[in-house]
mmCIF file of C-alpha atoms in Angstrom:
data_model
loop_
_atom_site.group_PDB
_atom_site.id
_atom_site.type_symbol
_atom_site.label_atom_id
_atom_site.label_comp_id
_atom_site.label_asym_id
_atom_site.label_seq_id
_atom_site.Cartn_x
_atom_site.Cartn_y
_atom_site.Cartn_z
ATOM 1 C CA MET Q 242 26.972 12.250 106.217
ATOM 2 C CA VAL Q 243 25.626 13.664 109.466
ATOM 3 C CA SER Q 244 25.741 11.582 112.627
ATOM 4 C CA VAL Q 245 23.945 12.373 115.885
ATOM 5 C CA ARG Q 246 24.728 11.153 119.387
ATOM 6 C CA LYS Q 247 23.776 11.995 122.927
ATOM 7 C CA ARG Q 248 26.284 13.871 125.063
ATOM 8 C CA GLY Q 249 25.018 13.997 128.636
ATOM 9 C CA GLN Q 250 21.551 15.540 128.638
ATOM 10 C CA VAL Q 251 21.746 17.005 125.123
ATOM 11 C CA TYR Q 252 22.319 15.832 121.560
ATOM 12 C CA GLN Q 253 25.189 16.663 119.226
ATOM 13 C CA TYR Q 254 25.615 16.426 115.441
ATOM 14 C CA GLN Q 255 28.855 16.018 113.541
ATOM 15 C CA PHE Q 256 30.048 15.518 109.942
ATOM 16 C CA ASP Q 257 33.382 15.314 108.154
ATOM 17 C CA ILE Q 258 34.726 18.198 106.060
ATOM 18 C CA ALA Q 259 37.773 18.491 103.820
ATOM 19 C CA PRO Q 260 40.991 17.391 105.555
ATOM 20 C CA ILE Q 261 43.699 19.992 106.172
ATOM 21 C CA ASN Q 262 47.352 18.932 105.852
ATOM 22 C CA GLY Q 263 46.158 15.326 105.656
ATOM 23 C CA LYS Q 264 44.408 15.501 109.015
ATOM 24 C CA ARG Q 265 40.736 14.638 109.401
ATOM 25 C CA LYS Q 266 38.454 17.572 110.197
ATOM 26 C CA ARG Q 267 34.915 17.609 111.536
ATOM 27 C CA VAL Q 268 32.137 20.087 112.241
ATOM 28 C CA THR Q 269 30.356 19.478 115.521
ATOM 29 C CA LYS Q 270 27.666 21.271 117.432
ATOM 30 C CA SER Q 271 25.986 20.313 120.675
ATOM 31 C CA GLY Q 272 23.186 21.571 122.909
ATOM 32 C CA PHE Q 273 20.052 20.212 121.182
ATOM 33 C CA LYS Q 274 17.248 19.010 123.442
ATOM 34 C CA THR Q 275 16.079 16.242 121.119
ATOM 35 C CA LYS Q 276 17.648 13.943 118.569
ATOM 36 C CA ALA Q 277 15.271 15.235 115.871
ATOM 37 C CA GLU Q 278 16.417 18.828 116.450
ATOM 38 C CA ALA Q 279 20.056 17.805 116.186
ATOM 39 C CA GLU Q 280 19.435 15.821 112.974
ATOM 40 C CA LYS Q 281 17.571 18.731 111.345
ATOM 41 C CA ALA Q 282 20.205 21.301 112.288
ATOM 42 C CA GLY Q 283 22.979 18.943 111.231
ATOM 43 C CA MET Q 284 21.487 18.368 107.770
ATOM 44 C CA GLU Q 285 21.014 22.112 107.246
ATOM 45 C CA ALA Q 286 24.637 22.778 108.207
ATOM 46 C CA TYR Q 287 25.840 19.889 106.036
ATOM 47 C CA ASN Q 288 23.914 21.141 102.993
ATOM 48 C CA GLU Q 289 25.177 24.670 103.545
ATOM 49 C CA TYR Q 290 28.761 23.390 103.701
ATOM 50 C CA ASN Q 291 28.335 21.295 100.528
ATOM 51 C CA ASN Q 292 26.917 24.240 98.650
ATOM 52 C CA THR Q 293 29.757 26.548 99.653
ATOM 53 C CA GLY Q 294 27.643 28.859 101.712
ATOM 54 C CA HIS Q 295 24.699 29.089 99.291
ATOM 55 C CA SER Q 296 21.267 29.229 100.852
ATOM 56 C CA PHE Q 297 20.018 26.857 98.165
ATOM 57 C CA ILE Q 298 20.844 23.534 96.536
ATOM 58 C CA PRO Q 299 22.102 24.285 92.996
ATOM 59 C CA SER Q 300 20.340 21.286 91.443
ATOM 60 C CA GLN Q 301 17.010 22.349 92.972
ATOM 61 C CA ILE Q 302 17.136 26.131 92.428
ATOM 62 C CA SER Q 303 14.569 27.640 90.063
ATOM 63 C CA TYR Q 304 15.812 29.417 86.962
ATOM 64 C CA SER Q 305 14.145 32.573 88.292
ATOM 65 C CA ASP Q 306 16.130 32.469 91.536
ATOM 66 C CA TYR Q 307 19.297 31.530 89.688
ATOM 67 C CA LEU Q 308 18.933 34.581 87.406
ATOM 68 C CA ASP Q 309 18.787 36.779 90.524
ATOM 69 C CA TYR Q 310 21.940 35.078 91.797
ATOM 70 C CA TRP Q 311 23.699 35.437 88.413
ATOM 71 C CA MET Q 312 22.715 39.095 88.176
ATOM 72 C CA LYS Q 313 24.126 39.842 91.639
ATOM 73 C CA GLU Q 314 27.284 37.719 91.508
ATOM 74 C CA HIS Q 315 28.279 38.291 87.876
ATOM 75 C CA CYS Q 316 26.446 41.065 86.042
ATOM 76 C CA GLU Q 317 26.423 43.732 88.747
ATOM 77 C CA ILE Q 318 30.126 43.201 89.387
ATOM 78 C CA ASN Q 319 31.469 42.885 85.839
ATOM 79 C CA LEU Q 320 29.151 44.743 83.462
ATOM 80 C CA LYS Q 321 28.495 48.415 82.796
ATOM 81 C CA TYR Q 322 25.395 50.161 84.104
ATOM 82 C CA HIS Q 323 23.392 50.268 80.865
ATOM 83 C CA THR Q 324 24.147 46.612 80.113
ATOM 84 C CA ILE Q 325 22.948 45.628 83.591
ATOM 85 C CA GLU Q 326 19.735 47.599 83.124
ATOM 86 C CA ALA Q 327 19.130 46.061 79.684
ATOM 87 C CA TYR Q 328 19.683 42.536 81.045
ATOM 88 C CA LYS Q 329 17.336 43.180 83.977
ATOM 89 C CA ASN Q 330 14.560 44.316 81.635
ATOM 90 C CA ILE Q 331 14.966 41.246 79.420
ATOM 91 C CA VAL Q 332 14.966 38.927 82.443
ATOM 92 C CA LYS Q 333 11.939 40.590 84.032
ATOM 93 C CA ASN Q 334 9.772 41.065 80.944
ATOM 94 C CA HIS Q 335 10.615 38.063 78.781
ATOM 95 C CA ILE Q 336 12.597 35.275 80.445
ATOM 96 C CA LYS Q 337 11.159 34.929 83.953
ATOM 97 C CA PRO Q 338 7.471 34.904 82.870
ATOM 98 C CA LYS Q 339 8.088 31.982 80.475
ATOM 99 C CA LEU Q 340 11.026 30.075 81.955
ATOM 100 C CA GLY Q 341 11.422 31.212 85.554
ATOM 101 C CA PHE Q 342 9.312 28.421 87.086
ATOM 102 C CA TYR Q 343 11.585 25.654 85.748
ATOM 103 C CA ARG Q 344 14.348 24.234 87.886
ATOM 104 C CA LEU Q 345 17.728 25.273 86.545
ATOM 105 C CA SER Q 346 18.717 21.624 86.080
ATOM 106 C CA GLN Q 347 15.436 20.881 84.322
ATOM 107 C CA ILE Q 348 15.887 23.242 81.370
ATOM 108 C CA THR Q 349 16.855 21.600 78.088
ATOM 109 C CA THR Q 350 17.915 22.842 74.666
ATOM 110 C CA SER Q 351 14.454 22.086 73.274
ATOM 111 C CA ILE Q 352 12.793 24.217 75.985
ATOM 112 C CA LEU Q 353 15.052 27.172 75.176
ATOM 113 C CA GLN Q 354 14.637 26.770 71.407
ATOM 114 C CA GLU Q 355 10.854 26.659 71.720
ATOM 115 C CA PHE Q 356 10.997 29.766 73.913
ATOM 116 C CA ILE Q 357 12.986 31.686 71.274
ATOM 117 C CA ASN Q 358 10.735 30.427 68.463
ATOM 118 C CA ASN Q 359 7.569 31.470 70.310
ATOM 119 C CA ILE Q 360 8.887 34.963 70.971
ATOM 120 C CA TYR Q 361 9.778 35.277 67.290
ATOM 121 C CA VAL Q 362 6.268 34.223 66.206
ATOM 122 C CA GLU Q 363 4.207 35.990 68.878
ATOM 123 C CA LYS Q 364 6.126 39.220 69.466
ATOM 124 C CA GLY Q 365 7.714 39.956 66.102
ATOM 125 C CA PHE Q 366 10.792 41.481 67.711
ATOM 126 C CA SER Q 367 13.650 42.650 65.536
ATOM 127 C CA LYS Q 368 16.519 40.274 64.958
ATOM 128 C CA ASN Q 369 18.830 42.442 67.047
ATOM 129 C CA PHE Q 370 16.523 42.409 70.070
ATOM 130 C CA LEU Q 371 15.918 38.670 69.786
ATOM 131 C CA ARG Q 372 19.684 38.241 69.593
ATOM 132 C CA ASN Q 373 19.979 40.175 72.883
ATOM 133 C CA ILE Q 374 17.471 37.853 74.569
ATOM 134 C CA LEU Q 375 19.424 34.821 73.369
ATOM 135 C CA LYS Q 376 22.628 36.437 74.620
ATOM 136 C CA VAL Q 377 21.183 36.691 78.139
ATOM 137 C CA LEU Q 378 20.183 33.025 78.023
ATOM 138 C CA LYS Q 379 23.582 31.876 76.812
ATOM 139 C CA THR Q 380 25.554 34.099 79.163
ATOM 140 C CA SER Q 381 23.565 32.994 82.213
ATOM 141 C CA PHE Q 382 23.908 29.285 81.404
ATOM 142 C CA THR Q 383 27.603 29.619 80.556
ATOM 143 C CA TYR Q 384 28.148 31.056 84.034
ATOM 144 C CA ALA Q 385 26.068 28.238 85.554
ATOM 145 C CA THR Q 386 28.122 25.523 83.840
ATOM 146 C CA ASP Q 387 31.632 26.895 83.339
ATOM 147 C CA VAL Q 388 32.042 29.096 86.414
ATOM 148 C CA VAL Q 389 29.910 27.934 89.341
ATOM 149 C CA GLY Q 390 29.125 24.397 88.168
ATOM 150 C CA PHE Q 391 25.441 24.407 89.096
ATOM 151 C CA VAL Q 392 24.605 22.287 86.029
ATOM 152 C CA LYS Q 393 26.800 19.858 84.105
ATOM 153 C CA GLU Q 394 25.818 20.699 80.536
ATOM 154 C CA ASN Q 395 24.957 23.999 78.899
ATOM 155 C CA PRO Q 396 21.555 23.663 77.180
ATOM 156 C CA SER Q 397 21.857 27.043 75.438
ATOM 157 C CA LEU Q 398 24.879 26.253 73.257
ATOM 158 C CA LYS Q 399 22.923 24.859 70.300
ATOM 159 C CA VAL Q 400 19.965 27.258 70.453
ATOM 160 C CA ARG Q 401 19.629 29.214 67.209
ATOM 161 C CA LEU Q 402 17.756 32.308 66.097
ATOM 162 C CA PRO Q 403 14.931 31.740 63.630
ATOM 163 C CA LYS Q 404 15.673 32.718 60.054
ATOM 164 C CA TYR Q 405 14.452 36.196 59.197
ATOM 165 C CA ASP Q 406 13.134 36.565 55.640
ATOM 166 C CA ILE Q 407 14.033 40.247 55.587
ATOM 167 C CA PRO Q 408 17.762 40.898 56.057
ATOM 168 C CA ASP Q 409 18.870 43.292 58.768
ATOM 169 C CA GLU Q 410 18.648 46.882 57.643
ATOM 170 C CA ASP Q 411 21.926 48.741 57.953
ATOM 171 C CA PRO Q 412 21.034 51.819 60.023
ATOM 172 C CA VAL Q 413 24.215 53.647 59.085
ATOM 173 C CA HIS Q 414 23.965 56.781 56.990
ATOM 174 C CA ILE Q 415 27.139 58.433 55.701
ATOM 175 C CA PHE Q 416 26.521 62.174 55.535
ATOM 176 C CA THR Q 417 27.355 64.048 52.362
ATOM 177 C CA LYS Q 418 29.009 67.465 52.642
ATOM 178 C CA GLU Q 419 25.706 69.061 51.696
ATOM 179 C CA GLU Q 420 23.858 67.199 54.468
ATOM 180 C CA VAL Q 421 26.424 68.210 57.078
ATOM 181 C CA LYS Q 422 26.033 71.845 56.001
ATOM 182 C CA MET Q 423 22.237 71.558 56.217
ATOM 183 C CA ILE Q 424 22.423 70.118 59.736
ATOM 184 C CA LEU Q 425 24.910 72.694 61.031
ATOM 185 C CA ASN Q 426 23.029 75.592 59.420
ATOM 186 C CA ARG Q 427 19.768 74.413 60.992
ATOM 187 C CA PHE Q 428 21.272 74.547 64.506
ATOM 188 C CA GLN Q 429 23.622 77.500 64.133
ATOM 189 C CA ASN Q 430 21.571 79.400 66.724
ATOM 190 C CA ASN Q 431 21.650 76.556 69.255
ATOM 191 C CA HIS Q 432 25.307 76.401 70.101
ATOM 192 C CA ALA Q 433 25.290 73.433 72.495
ATOM 193 C CA ILE Q 434 23.969 71.297 69.643
ATOM 194 C CA TYR Q 435 25.914 73.020 66.846
ATOM 195 C CA TYR Q 436 29.328 72.638 68.478
ATOM 196 C CA ALA Q 437 28.614 69.110 69.705
ATOM 197 C CA PHE Q 438 27.760 68.028 66.140
ATOM 198 C CA LEU Q 439 30.784 69.865 64.779
ATOM 199 C CA THR Q 440 33.066 68.146 67.300
ATOM 200 C CA ALA Q 441 31.643 64.725 66.481
ATOM 201 C CA TYR Q 442 32.048 65.298 62.738
ATOM 202 C CA TYR Q 443 35.670 66.442 63.020
ATOM 203 C CA THR Q 444 36.806 63.858 65.603
ATOM 204 C CA GLY Q 445 34.693 60.716 65.233
ATOM 205 C CA LEU Q 446 34.018 60.579 68.983
ATOM 206 C CA ARG Q 447 31.141 58.514 70.345
ATOM 207 C CA VAL Q 448 28.153 60.434 71.704
ATOM 208 C CA SER Q 449 29.010 59.588 75.322
ATOM 209 C CA GLU Q 450 32.592 60.741 74.706
ATOM 210 C CA VAL Q 451 31.504 64.047 73.168
ATOM 211 C CA PHE Q 452 29.213 65.002 76.037
ATOM 212 C CA GLY Q 453 31.698 63.729 78.606
ATOM 213 C CA LEU Q 454 34.250 66.330 77.502
ATOM 214 C CA THR Q 455 35.369 69.094 79.838
ATOM 215 C CA TRP Q 456 37.431 72.109 78.810
ATOM 216 C CA LYS Q 457 40.329 70.508 80.642
ATOM 217 C CA ASP Q 458 40.313 67.733 78.004
ATOM 218 C CA ILE Q 459 40.776 70.149 75.093
ATOM 219 C CA ASP Q 460 44.174 71.752 74.532
ATOM 220 C CA LEU Q 461 43.404 74.578 72.125
ATOM 221 C CA GLU Q 462 47.014 75.720 71.966
ATOM 222 C CA ASN Q 463 48.549 72.351 71.097
ATOM 223 C CA LYS Q 464 45.447 71.348 69.100
ATOM 224 C CA THR Q 465 44.726 68.062 70.862
ATOM 225 C CA LEU Q 466 41.681 66.468 72.437
ATOM 226 C CA THR Q 467 41.885 63.793 75.146
ATOM 227 C CA VAL Q 468 39.267 61.099 75.735
ATOM 228 C CA ASN Q 469 39.597 59.707 79.269
ATOM 229 C CA LYS Q 470 35.961 59.187 80.327
ATOM 230 C CA ASN Q 471 32.419 59.274 79.035
ATOM 231 C CA ILE Q 472 29.063 60.474 80.304
ATOM 232 C CA LEU Q 473 26.542 58.061 81.779
ATOM 233 C CA LYS Q 474 22.877 58.637 82.576
ATOM 234 C CA LYS Q 475 21.141 56.935 85.457
ATOM 235 C CA ASN Q 476 17.423 57.377 86.012
ATOM 236 C CA GLN Q 477 16.453 57.740 89.647
ATOM 237 C CA LYS Q 478 13.011 56.993 91.028
ATOM 238 C CA GLY Q 479 10.840 59.816 92.326
ATOM 239 C CA GLY Q 480 11.559 63.507 92.149
ATOM 240 C CA ALA Q 481 10.117 66.258 90.031
ATOM 241 C CA LYS Q 482 10.223 66.610 86.265
ATOM 242 C CA ASN Q 483 12.689 69.468 86.541
ATOM 243 C CA ARG Q 484 16.004 67.659 85.968
ATOM 244 C CA ASN Q 485 18.262 70.635 86.526
ATOM 245 C CA ILE Q 486 17.702 71.724 90.111
ATOM 246 C CA ILE Q 487 19.714 69.969 92.759
ATOM 247 C CA GLY Q 488 17.562 67.776 94.995
ATOM 248 C CA ASN Q 489 14.793 67.266 92.423
ATOM 249 C CA ALA Q 490 16.603 65.286 89.739
ATOM 250 C CA THR Q 491 15.080 62.208 88.146
ATOM 251 C CA THR Q 492 17.963 61.986 85.694
ATOM 252 C CA VAL Q 493 21.469 62.036 87.112
ATOM 253 C CA TRP Q 494 24.694 62.149 85.118
ATOM 254 C CA TYR Q 495 27.877 60.311 86.008
ATOM 255 C CA PHE Q 496 31.354 60.151 84.563
ATOM 256 C CA GLY Q 497 31.902 56.590 83.392
ATOM 257 C CA THR Q 498 34.878 54.609 82.191
ATOM 258 C CA CYS Q 499 35.622 54.424 78.485
ATOM 259 C CA LYS Q 500 34.250 51.570 76.408
ATOM 260 C CA THR Q 501 37.579 49.705 76.076
ATOM 261 C CA PRO Q 502 41.201 50.332 77.175
ATOM 262 C CA SER Q 503 42.028 51.515 73.648
ATOM 263 C CA SER Q 504 39.240 54.105 73.899
ATOM 264 C CA TYR Q 505 41.490 56.151 76.183
ATOM 265 C CA ARG Q 506 43.340 58.315 73.678
ATOM 266 C CA THR Q 507 44.605 61.759 72.720
ATOM 267 C CA ILE Q 508 43.967 62.861 69.145
ATOM 268 C CA ASP Q 509 44.979 65.829 67.018
ATOM 269 C CA ILE Q 510 42.312 68.290 65.917
ATOM 270 C CA GLY Q 511 42.441 70.689 63.004
ATOM 271 C CA ASP Q 512 42.241 74.477 62.824
ATOM 272 C CA THR Q 513 38.555 74.492 61.840
ATOM 273 C CA LEU Q 514 37.478 72.799 65.059
ATOM 274 C CA VAL Q 515 40.078 74.591 67.193
ATOM 275 C CA ASN Q 516 38.922 78.037 66.049
ATOM 276 C CA ALA Q 517 35.268 77.096 66.460
ATOM 277 C CA LEU Q 518 35.800 75.842 70.024
ATOM 278 C CA LYS Q 519 37.770 78.990 70.906
ATOM 279 C CA GLU Q 520 34.777 81.090 69.863
ATOM 280 C CA TYR Q 521 32.429 78.823 71.800
ATOM 281 C CA LYS Q 522 34.520 79.040 74.973
ATOM 282 C CA LYS Q 523 34.538 82.865 74.813
ATOM 283 C CA GLU Q 524 30.793 82.820 74.358
ATOM 284 C CA GLN Q 525 30.334 80.596 77.421
ATOM 285 C CA GLU Q 526 32.380 82.968 79.554
ATOM 286 C CA LYS Q 527 30.168 85.828 78.394
ATOM 287 C CA TYR Q 528 26.997 83.932 79.352
ATOM 288 C CA LYS Q 529 28.442 83.124 82.789
ATOM 289 C CA GLU Q 530 28.775 86.851 83.460
ATOM 290 C CA GLU Q 531 25.333 87.671 82.059
ATOM 291 C CA TYR Q 532 23.494 85.028 84.107
ATOM 292 C CA GLY Q 533 25.517 85.734 87.237
ATOM 293 C CA ASP Q 534 24.172 83.968 90.313
ATOM 294 C CA SER Q 535 21.512 82.110 88.296
ATOM 295 C CA TYR Q 536 24.100 80.396 86.073
ATOM 296 C CA MET Q 537 24.152 76.622 86.631
ATOM 297 C CA LYS Q 538 27.471 75.161 87.736
ATOM 298 C CA HIS Q 539 28.514 71.513 87.955
ATOM 299 C CA TYR Q 540 30.593 69.642 90.495
ATOM 300 C CA ALA Q 541 32.182 66.210 90.842
ATOM 301 C CA LYS Q 542 30.988 64.182 93.827
ATOM 302 C CA GLU Q 543 32.579 60.839 94.667
ATOM 303 C CA VAL Q 544 29.948 58.200 95.461
ATOM 304 C CA GLU Q 545 29.813 54.434 95.801
ATOM 305 C CA ASN Q 546 28.431 52.317 92.965
ATOM 306 C CA PRO Q 547 25.557 50.276 94.489
ATOM 307 C CA TYR Q 548 26.475 47.269 92.342
ATOM 308 C CA THR Q 549 30.262 47.032 92.439
ATOM 309 C CA LYS Q 550 30.815 49.087 95.624
ATOM 310 C CA LYS Q 551 33.568 50.917 93.734
ATOM 311 C CA LYS Q 552 33.966 54.688 93.741
ATOM 312 C CA GLU Q 553 32.519 56.684 90.845
ATOM 313 C CA ILE Q 554 31.935 60.328 90.015
ATOM 314 C CA LYS Q 555 28.441 61.791 90.137
ATOM 315 C CA ILE Q 556 27.786 65.210 88.597
ATOM 316 C CA VAL Q 557 25.809 67.495 90.887
ATOM 317 C CA ASN Q 558 24.391 70.898 89.954
ATOM 318 C CA ALA Q 559 23.970 74.151 91.831
ATOM 319 C CA TYR Q 560 23.329 77.771 90.943
ATOM 320 C CA ALA Q 561 26.421 79.974 90.995
ATOM 321 C CA GLU Q 562 25.120 81.822 94.090
ATOM 322 C CA ILE Q 563 25.388 78.601 96.137
ATOM 323 C CA ASN Q 564 28.736 77.905 97.740
ATOM 324 C CA VAL Q 565 29.732 74.315 96.972
ATOM 325 C CA THR Q 566 32.967 72.852 98.339
ATOM 326 C CA LEU Q 567 33.179 70.058 95.730
ATOM 327 C CA PRO Q 568 35.612 70.386 92.771
ATOM 328 C CA GLU Q 569 33.981 72.200 89.853
ATOM 329 C CA VAL Q 570 33.598 70.465 86.491
ATOM 330 C CA ASN Q 571 33.650 72.676 83.394
ATOM 331 C CA LEU Q 572 31.600 70.670 80.929
ATOM 332 C CA VAL Q 573 31.834 71.781 77.313
ATOM 333 C CA PHE Q 574 28.376 71.417 75.795
ATOM 334 C CA LEU Q 575 25.896 73.402 77.865
ATOM 335 C CA LYS Q 576 22.822 75.534 77.353
ATOM 336 C CA ASN Q 577 23.346 79.286 77.581
ATOM 337 C CA ASN Q 578 22.311 79.279 81.258
ATOM 338 C CA GLY Q 579 24.819 76.518 82.071
ATOM 339 C CA VAL Q 580 22.296 73.669 82.250
ATOM 340 C CA PHE Q 581 23.766 70.308 81.236
ATOM 341 C CA GLU Q 582 21.484 67.776 79.565
ATOM 342 C CA GLY Q 583 24.141 65.325 78.430
ATOM 343 C CA THR Q 584 23.231 63.075 75.531
ATOM 344 C CA ASP Q 585 19.567 64.109 75.947
ATOM 345 C CA THR Q 586 20.637 67.341 74.221
ATOM 346 C CA CYS Q 587 20.284 65.497 70.902
ATOM 347 C CA LYS Q 588 16.795 64.026 71.291
ATOM 348 C CA TYR Q 589 14.807 66.874 69.745
ATOM 349 C CA PRO Q 590 17.438 67.854 67.129
ATOM 350 C CA PHE Q 591 17.403 64.367 65.630
ATOM 351 C CA LYS Q 592 13.642 64.573 65.179
ATOM 352 C CA VAL Q 593 14.161 67.880 63.368
ATOM 353 C CA ILE Q 594 16.892 66.418 61.161
ATOM 354 C CA HIS Q 595 14.772 63.409 60.277
ATOM 355 C CA TYR Q 596 11.353 64.991 59.741
ATOM 356 C CA GLU Q 597 12.182 68.573 58.762
ATOM 357 C CA LEU Q 598 15.428 68.124 56.835
ATOM 358 C CA GLY Q 599 14.582 64.639 55.574
ATOM 359 C CA ILE Q 600 17.988 63.214 56.512
ATOM 360 C CA PRO Q 601 18.130 59.787 58.169
ATOM 361 C CA CYS Q 602 20.503 60.047 61.102
ATOM 362 C CA ARG Q 603 21.848 58.853 64.412
ATOM 363 C CA PHE Q 604 24.593 60.551 66.387
ATOM 364 C CA HIS Q 605 26.856 57.616 65.555
ATOM 365 C CA ASP Q 606 26.589 58.544 61.862
ATOM 366 C CA PHE Q 607 28.978 61.421 62.514
ATOM 367 C CA ARG Q 608 31.510 58.834 63.700
ATOM 368 C CA ASP Q 609 30.905 56.559 60.701
ATOM 369 C CA THR Q 610 31.152 59.506 58.330
ATOM 370 C CA HIS Q 611 34.399 60.684 59.897
ATOM 371 C CA ALA Q 612 35.992 57.242 59.542
ATOM 372 C CA THR Q 613 34.760 56.673 56.002
ATOM 373 C CA ARG Q 614 35.900 60.080 54.722
ATOM 374 C CA LEU Q 615 39.350 59.530 56.228
ATOM 375 C CA ILE Q 616 39.685 56.209 54.411
ATOM 376 C CA GLU Q 617 38.433 57.803 51.198
ATOM 377 C CA ALA Q 618 41.098 60.471 51.514
ATOM 378 C CA GLY Q 619 43.774 57.781 51.732
ATOM 379 C CA ALA Q 620 44.458 57.947 55.482
ATOM 380 C CA ASP Q 621 46.393 55.031 56.968
ATOM 381 C CA ILE Q 622 43.941 52.501 58.394
ATOM 382 C CA LYS Q 623 46.062 52.016 61.524
ATOM 383 C CA ALA Q 624 45.963 55.744 62.230
ATOM 384 C CA VAL Q 625 42.192 55.813 61.684
ATOM 385 C CA SER Q 626 41.724 52.834 64.005
ATOM 386 C CA LYS Q 627 43.767 54.518 66.735
ATOM 387 C CA ARG Q 628 41.905 57.798 66.282
ATOM 388 C CA LEU Q 629 38.575 56.032 66.737
ATOM 389 C CA GLY Q 630 39.828 54.169 69.805
ATOM 390 C CA HIS Q 631 39.565 50.666 68.353
ATOM 391 C CA SER Q 632 41.613 47.781 69.689
ATOM 392 C CA THR Q 633 42.081 46.217 66.247
ATOM 393 C CA ILE Q 634 42.092 47.325 62.615
ATOM 394 C CA LYS Q 635 39.528 44.600 61.906
ATOM 395 C CA THR Q 636 36.940 46.487 63.952
ATOM 396 C CA THR Q 637 37.540 49.616 61.894
ATOM 397 C CA TYR Q 638 37.103 47.766 58.625
ATOM 398 C CA GLU Q 639 34.086 45.667 59.536
ATOM 399 C CA ILE Q 640 32.021 48.096 61.570
ATOM 400 C CA TYR Q 641 32.812 51.697 60.751
ATOM 401 C CA VAL Q 642 34.256 51.999 57.275
ATOM 402 C CA ARG Q 643 31.480 51.885 54.690
ATOM 403 C CA VAL Q 644 31.898 51.414 50.977
ATOM 404 C CA THR Q 645 31.003 54.614 49.172
ATOM 405 C CA THR Q 646 30.507 55.464 45.516
ATOM 406 C CA LYS Q 647 33.858 57.219 45.496
ATOM 407 C CA MET Q 648 35.587 54.106 46.829
ATOM 408 C CA GLU Q 649 34.006 51.941 44.146
ATOM 409 C CA THR Q 650 35.003 54.429 41.433
ATOM 410 C CA ASP Q 651 38.572 54.574 42.735
ATOM 411 C CA ILE Q 652 38.840 50.782 42.489
ATOM 412 C CA VAL Q 653 37.883 50.854 38.797
ATOM 413 C CA GLN Q 654 40.292 53.721 38.064
ATOM 414 C CA LYS Q 655 43.167 51.948 39.814
ATOM 415 C CA PHE Q 656 42.574 48.786 37.788
ATOM 416 C CA GLU Q 657 42.434 50.812 34.570
ATOM 417 C CA GLN Q 658 45.788 52.399 35.425
ATOM 418 C CA PHE Q 659 47.265 48.980 36.171
ATOM 419 C CA THR Q 660 46.224 47.621 32.777
ATOM 420 C CA LEU Q 661 47.368 50.597 30.667
ATOM 421 C CA ASN Q 662 50.625 48.903 29.673
ATOM 422 C CA LEU Q 663 48.998 45.658 28.509
#
């Protein structure tokens, strides 16, 4: 504990800290006019030392303040941008209003279970969204108990989601050949969309991987495509609605890291896609000449991530008439005038596909379709898994490969062949 004594005309506090090399160590500070001042300053210093530099006492901190601490010390350092943003929205809109006023050490399993139950009853959120809320609770308390030791027991471990009467709807739709033709025919005059869809269908790339491609990533002679980054959108406050003019952007695109280490890959592509991309590249060169100085170009600017303080690449835009000293980035899927809209390119087309063509769809369905058709055709599952950038075959089986009518028919035919000699 803290002791105070008078040294001459002033007071001094002192307290013991951890010994070093077996020798006793103390913190002392003198110069206080009164004993009360020395005692107060000594207790503040002692508490700060005991809490390893924290400006709070872990057992007394509110859950609201702890969530801010957890977000800064864990999430912003270890998680990707979109995950951080999703967590922040859940914390702000759902967790803090109902649980933030509790002390961290005061929260019990029953409090958390009642919170989840009430959200289920009052809000009617989908099971997936409720699962995300529970994930934030569990992740934050796991960090509090297992990493920083602010509380002894994790109250979130036994919290369960309420039982949903209606099972989760599988959003996946495997395109038929006829549906793929309908989609491509509908957008044959909008080449940024047409070739992006074609690339996704023939490669199984994720949407962020498709729109993160540059011409440098595609080797049309050796017929390979390399995935070494993705595209990431960050919304910035202020600015005009016009997203494409430098200085007025409310949406800014960045090159991000791939989803997992196994997502970095080089895959083979067939003649159909190779020939199509060759035509598209020639067309882009023609539009560059036609638009001249008003053609939009894109450049890579190295900036610091405000969360992790690490370097990342921001994509900046400028008309061709402007001299920019940054390295140019030749993105693949652009509008005729060179404007890059990233994954936003697909927003309107998917409405058209759904309402006009009557085909349920997400961009990820191209990936699911690619994987499923490969398996149907008898492709080796390990090769498919590697092509999709999965770390394990199990992921390929459980998430992306869907059972189709053809698969079910093949099973019956194989059993019939096996029993012919009986």
